[in-house]
CSV table of C-alpha atoms in Angstrom, one decimal:
chain,number,residue,atom,x,y,z
A,1,GLY,CA,210.4,122.7,121.2
A,2,GLY,CA,213.3,120.8,119.8
A,3,VAL,CA,215.5,121.4,116.7
A,4,ALA,CA,212.7,120.9,114.2
A,5,LYS,CA,209.4,119.1,113.6
A,6,LEU,CA,209.1,115.9,111.5
A,7,PHE,CA,205.7,115.3,110.0
A,8,VAL,CA,205.1,111.6,109.3
A,9,ALA,CA,202.1,110.3,107.4
A,10,TRP,CA,201.6,106.6,106.6
A,11,ALA,CA,198.9,104.3,105.2
A,12,GLY,CA,199.7,100.6,105.3
A,13,ASP,CA,202.3,98.4,106.8
A,14,CYS,CA,205.3,100.5,106.1
A,15,ARG,CA,207.2,101.9,109.1
A,16,ALA,CA,209.2,105.0,110.1
A,17,VAL,CA,212.1,104.6,112.5
A,18,LEU,CA,213.9,107.6,114.0
A,19,LEU,CA,217.6,107.3,114.9
A,20,ARG,CA,218.2,109.2,118.1
A,21,GLY,CA,221.9,108.6,118.9
A,22,ARG,CA,222.2,104.8,118.7
A,23,GLN,CA,218.6,104.1,119.5
A,24,GLY,CA,215.9,103.2,117.0
A,25,LEU,CA,212.5,104.7,117.8
A,26,ARG,CA,209.4,103.7,116.0
A,27,ILE,CA,207.4,106.8,115.1
A,28,SER,CA,204.6,105.1,113.1
A,29,GLU,CA,202.2,102.3,113.8
A,30,ASP,CA,201.7,99.6,111.2
A,31,HIS,CA,198.2,99.3,109.7
A,32,ARG,CA,197.6,95.6,110.2
A,33,PRO,CA,194.1,93.9,110.1
A,34,GLN,CA,194.5,92.4,113.6
A,35,ARG,CA,194.9,95.8,115.2
A,36,ALA,CA,191.7,96.3,117.3
A,37,ASP,CA,190.9,99.7,115.8
A,38,GLU,CA,191.5,98.6,112.3
A,39,LYS,CA,189.5,95.4,112.7
A,40,ARG,CA,186.5,97.4,114.0
A,41,ARG,CA,186.9,99.8,111.0
A,42,ILE,CA,187.1,97.0,108.5
A,43,GLU,CA,184.1,95.1,110.0
A,44,LYS,CA,182.0,98.3,110.2
A,45,ALA,CA,182.8,98.8,106.4
A,46,GLY,CA,181.5,95.3,105.7
A,47,GLY,CA,184.8,93.5,105.5
A,48,LEU,CA,186.2,90.4,107.0
A,49,VAL,CA,189.4,89.8,108.9
A,50,VAL,CA,190.8,86.2,108.8
A,51,ARG,CA,194.0,84.4,109.6
A,52,ASP,CA,195.5,82.2,106.8
A,53,ALA,CA,197.3,78.9,107.1
A,54,HIS,CA,200.6,80.7,107.6
A,55,LYS,CA,199.2,82.7,110.5
A,56,VAL,CA,199.1,85.9,108.6
A,57,TRP,CA,196.1,88.2,109.3
A,58,ARG,CA,194.3,89.3,106.2
A,59,VAL,CA,191.5,91.5,105.2
A,60,GLY,CA,188.9,90.5,102.6
A,61,PRO,CA,185.4,91.1,101.2
A,62,ARG,CA,182.1,90.9,103.0
A,63,PRO,CA,181.5,87.6,104.8
A,64,GLU,CA,178.5,86.8,102.5
A,65,ASN,CA,180.9,86.9,99.5
A,66,LYS,CA,181.1,83.4,97.9
A,67,MET,CA,184.9,83.3,98.1
A,68,ALA,CA,185.0,84.4,101.7
A,69,LYS,CA,182.5,81.7,102.7
A,70,GLU,CA,184.6,79.0,100.9
A,71,LEU,CA,187.8,80.2,102.5
A,72,GLN,CA,186.2,80.2,106.0
A,73,LYS,CA,185.0,76.6,105.4
A,74,GLY,CA,188.5,75.6,104.2
A,75,LYS,CA,187.1,74.7,100.7
A,76,LYS,CA,189.5,77.0,98.8
A,77,GLU,CA,193.2,76.4,98.4
A,78,SER,CA,195.5,78.5,100.5
A,79,GLN,CA,196.7,80.2,97.2
A,80,GLN,CA,193.2,81.7,97.0
A,81,MET,CA,193.9,83.4,100.3
A,82,MET,CA,196.4,85.6,98.5
A,83,TRP,CA,193.3,87.5,97.2
A,84,PHE,CA,193.0,88.8,100.7
A,85,LEU,CA,195.4,91.6,101.7
A,86,SER,CA,197.8,91.5,104.7
A,87,THR,CA,197.4,95.3,105.1
A,88,CYS,CA,194.3,97.3,105.6
A,89,ARG,CA,195.4,100.7,104.3
A,90,GLY,CA,197.2,101.7,101.2
A,91,PHE,CA,197.0,103.0,97.6
A,92,GLY,CA,195.6,100.8,94.9
A,93,ASP,CA,193.4,97.8,95.3
A,94,PRO,CA,190.2,99.5,94.1
A,95,THR,CA,188.1,96.3,94.6
A,96,PHE,CA,188.7,96.7,98.3
A,97,LYS,CA,187.6,100.4,98.3
A,98,HIS,CA,184.4,100.3,96.3
A,99,PRO,CA,181.6,99.7,97.0
A,100,ASP,CA,182.8,99.0,100.6
A,101,PRO,CA,185.8,101.0,101.9
A,102,ILE,CA,187.4,97.9,103.5
A,103,VAL,CA,190.8,99.2,102.6
A,104,THR,CA,191.4,102.9,102.8
A,105,ALA,CA,194.2,105.3,101.7
A,106,THR,CA,193.5,107.7,104.6
A,107,PRO,CA,196.8,108.1,106.4
A,108,ASP,CA,197.6,108.5,110.1
A,109,VAL,CA,199.6,111.6,110.7
A,110,LYS,CA,202.0,112.3,113.5
A,111,VAL,CA,204.2,115.2,114.4
A,112,VAL,CA,207.5,114.4,116.1
A,113,ASP,CA,209.6,117.0,117.9
A,114,LEU,CA,213.2,116.4,116.8
A,115,VAL,CA,216.1,116.9,119.3
A,116,PRO,CA,219.8,117.5,118.5
A,117,GLU,CA,220.6,113.8,118.9
A,118,ASP,CA,218.2,112.9,116.0
A,119,TRP,CA,220.4,112.3,113.0
A,120,ALA,CA,218.3,110.2,110.6
A,121,CYS,CA,215.0,108.6,109.8
A,122,MET,CA,214.4,105.4,107.9
A,123,LEU,CA,211.2,104.6,106.0
A,124,ALA,CA,210.8,100.9,105.0
A,125,SER,CA,208.3,98.4,103.9
A,126,ASP,CA,207.1,95.5,106.0
A,127,GLY,CA,209.6,93.1,104.3
A,128,VAL,CA,212.3,94.7,106.4
A,129,PHE,CA,210.5,94.4,109.7
A,130,ASP,CA,209.4,90.9,109.0
A,131,ALA,CA,213.1,90.0,109.6
A,132,LEU,CA,214.6,92.8,111.6
A,133,SER,CA,213.6,94.7,114.7
A,134,ASP,CA,213.6,98.5,114.9
A,135,GLN,CA,216.8,98.4,116.9
A,136,GLU,CA,218.5,96.0,114.6
A,137,VAL,CA,217.7,98.4,111.7
A,138,ALA,CA,219.1,101.3,113.8
A,139,ASP,CA,222.3,99.3,114.5
A,140,ILE,CA,222.9,98.5,110.8
A,141,ILE,CA,222.4,102.1,109.8
A,142,TRP,CA,224.6,103.4,112.6
A,143,ARG,CA,227.4,100.9,111.8
A,144,CYS,CA,227.4,101.8,108.1
A,145,MET,CA,227.1,105.5,108.4
A,146,ALA,CA,229.5,105.9,111.4
A,147,SER,CA,232.1,104.1,109.4
A,148,GLY,CA,231.8,106.5,106.5
A,149,LYS,CA,229.2,105.0,104.2
A,150,ASP,CA,226.4,107.1,102.8
A,151,ALA,CA,222.6,106.7,103.3
A,152,VAL,CA,222.2,104.8,100.1
A,153,ARG,CA,224.8,102.2,101.1
A,154,ALA,CA,223.2,101.9,104.5
A,155,ALA,CA,219.8,101.4,103.1
A,156,LYS,CA,221.2,98.7,100.8
A,157,GLU,CA,222.7,97.0,103.8
A,158,VAL,CA,219.4,97.0,105.6
A,159,VAL,CA,217.7,95.4,102.6
A,160,ASN,CA,220.5,92.8,102.2
A,161,THR,CA,220.4,91.9,105.9
A,162,ALA,CA,216.6,91.4,105.8
A,163,LEU,CA,217.0,89.1,102.8
A,164,ARG,CA,219.8,87.1,104.5
A,165,LYS,CA,217.6,86.7,107.6
A,166,GLY,CA,214.8,85.2,105.4
A,167,SER,CA,212.4,88.0,104.6
A,168,ARG,CA,210.2,86.9,101.6
A,169,ASP,CA,208.1,90.0,101.3
A,170,ASN,CA,208.8,93.1,99.2
A,171,ILE,CA,211.7,95.0,100.7
A,172,THR,CA,212.3,98.8,100.3
A,173,ALA,CA,214.2,101.1,102.5
A,174,VAL,CA,214.9,104.8,102.3
A,175,ILE,CA,217.1,106.8,104.8
A,176,CYS,CA,216.7,110.5,105.3
A,177,ARG,CA,219.8,112.2,106.9
A,178,PHE,CA,219.2,115.3,109.0
A,179,GLY,CA,221.9,118.0,108.5
A,180,TRP,CA,222.4,119.1,112.0
A,181,ALA,CA,223.9,116.0,113.6
A,182,SER,CA,226.3,113.2,112.7
A,183,PRO,CA,225.9,109.6,113.6
A,184,PRO,CA,227.4,108.8,117.0
A,185,ALA,CA,231.2,108.0,116.7
A,186,PHE,CA,232.1,104.5,115.7
A,187,ASP,CA,234.3,102.8,118.2
A,188,GLN,CA,235.3,99.2,118.6
A,189,ALA,CA,233.8,98.8,122.1
A,190,ALA,CA,230.4,99.9,120.8
A,191,ALA,CA,230.7,97.8,117.7
A,192,ALA,CA,231.5,94.7,119.7
A,193,VAL,CA,228.1,94.7,121.4
A,194,LEU,CA,226.2,94.5,118.1
A,195,PRO,CA,224.3,91.2,117.7
A,196,ALA,CA,226.1,88.7,115.5
A,197,GLY,CA,225.2,89.0,111.8
A,198,LEU,CA,224.5,92.7,111.8
C-alpha cells in the first residue's frame, strides 16, 4: 500500500524522522548502550555498559580490562571515560569490534509505507536530537520549506537551531524531499503556534 516504500537502515545513534504533513514521525530507533536489547548484546559479547559523570551511557571493553576496572572504581579521570563510546553500533572503532564484537556495524532495517501526505525525511546525527525533539525538527523544516527555502537551507537551520540550543556533539542533518507532495501551506495562524525560538 501507499505511494511508495522507504527503506531505512541505520547503525548508531543517528535518527530518521519522516515528515507527514506537519507531524514529525521517528522511523528509526537510536542504538544506545542503555537500550535493554543492546545492553544484553554488548554484555554477551564481553563488553561493559557504564554511566559516566555526565550521566551519559557508554560502552567499553571487557570488565576485566585494567582501564575498565579503574573507571569503575573511580580511579581514572573522567577524561579517560571518553575512551568509552556513547553509541553501540557504527562504522570504525576496530578496537571495539575485535576480538570482541562489542560495537557492531550491523544495521537495523525498516520498511515504511509512504502515504501522499509524506513530503520529506530528515537523517541527522545525535547532536541534533540532544537539543531538539523530533517534532521541533519537523516544525523547523516545515517553516523553512513552506516559506520557499530549499532542503539545504532547512537542514542548515536545523543545525544552527541545535547549536543555539546548546548541543555540544557533532551535528549533521540531511533532508530528502519526496517529489509527489509539497510541504503543507504556510499560514500565519499555523506559524503562530510554533514554540518560541524555532
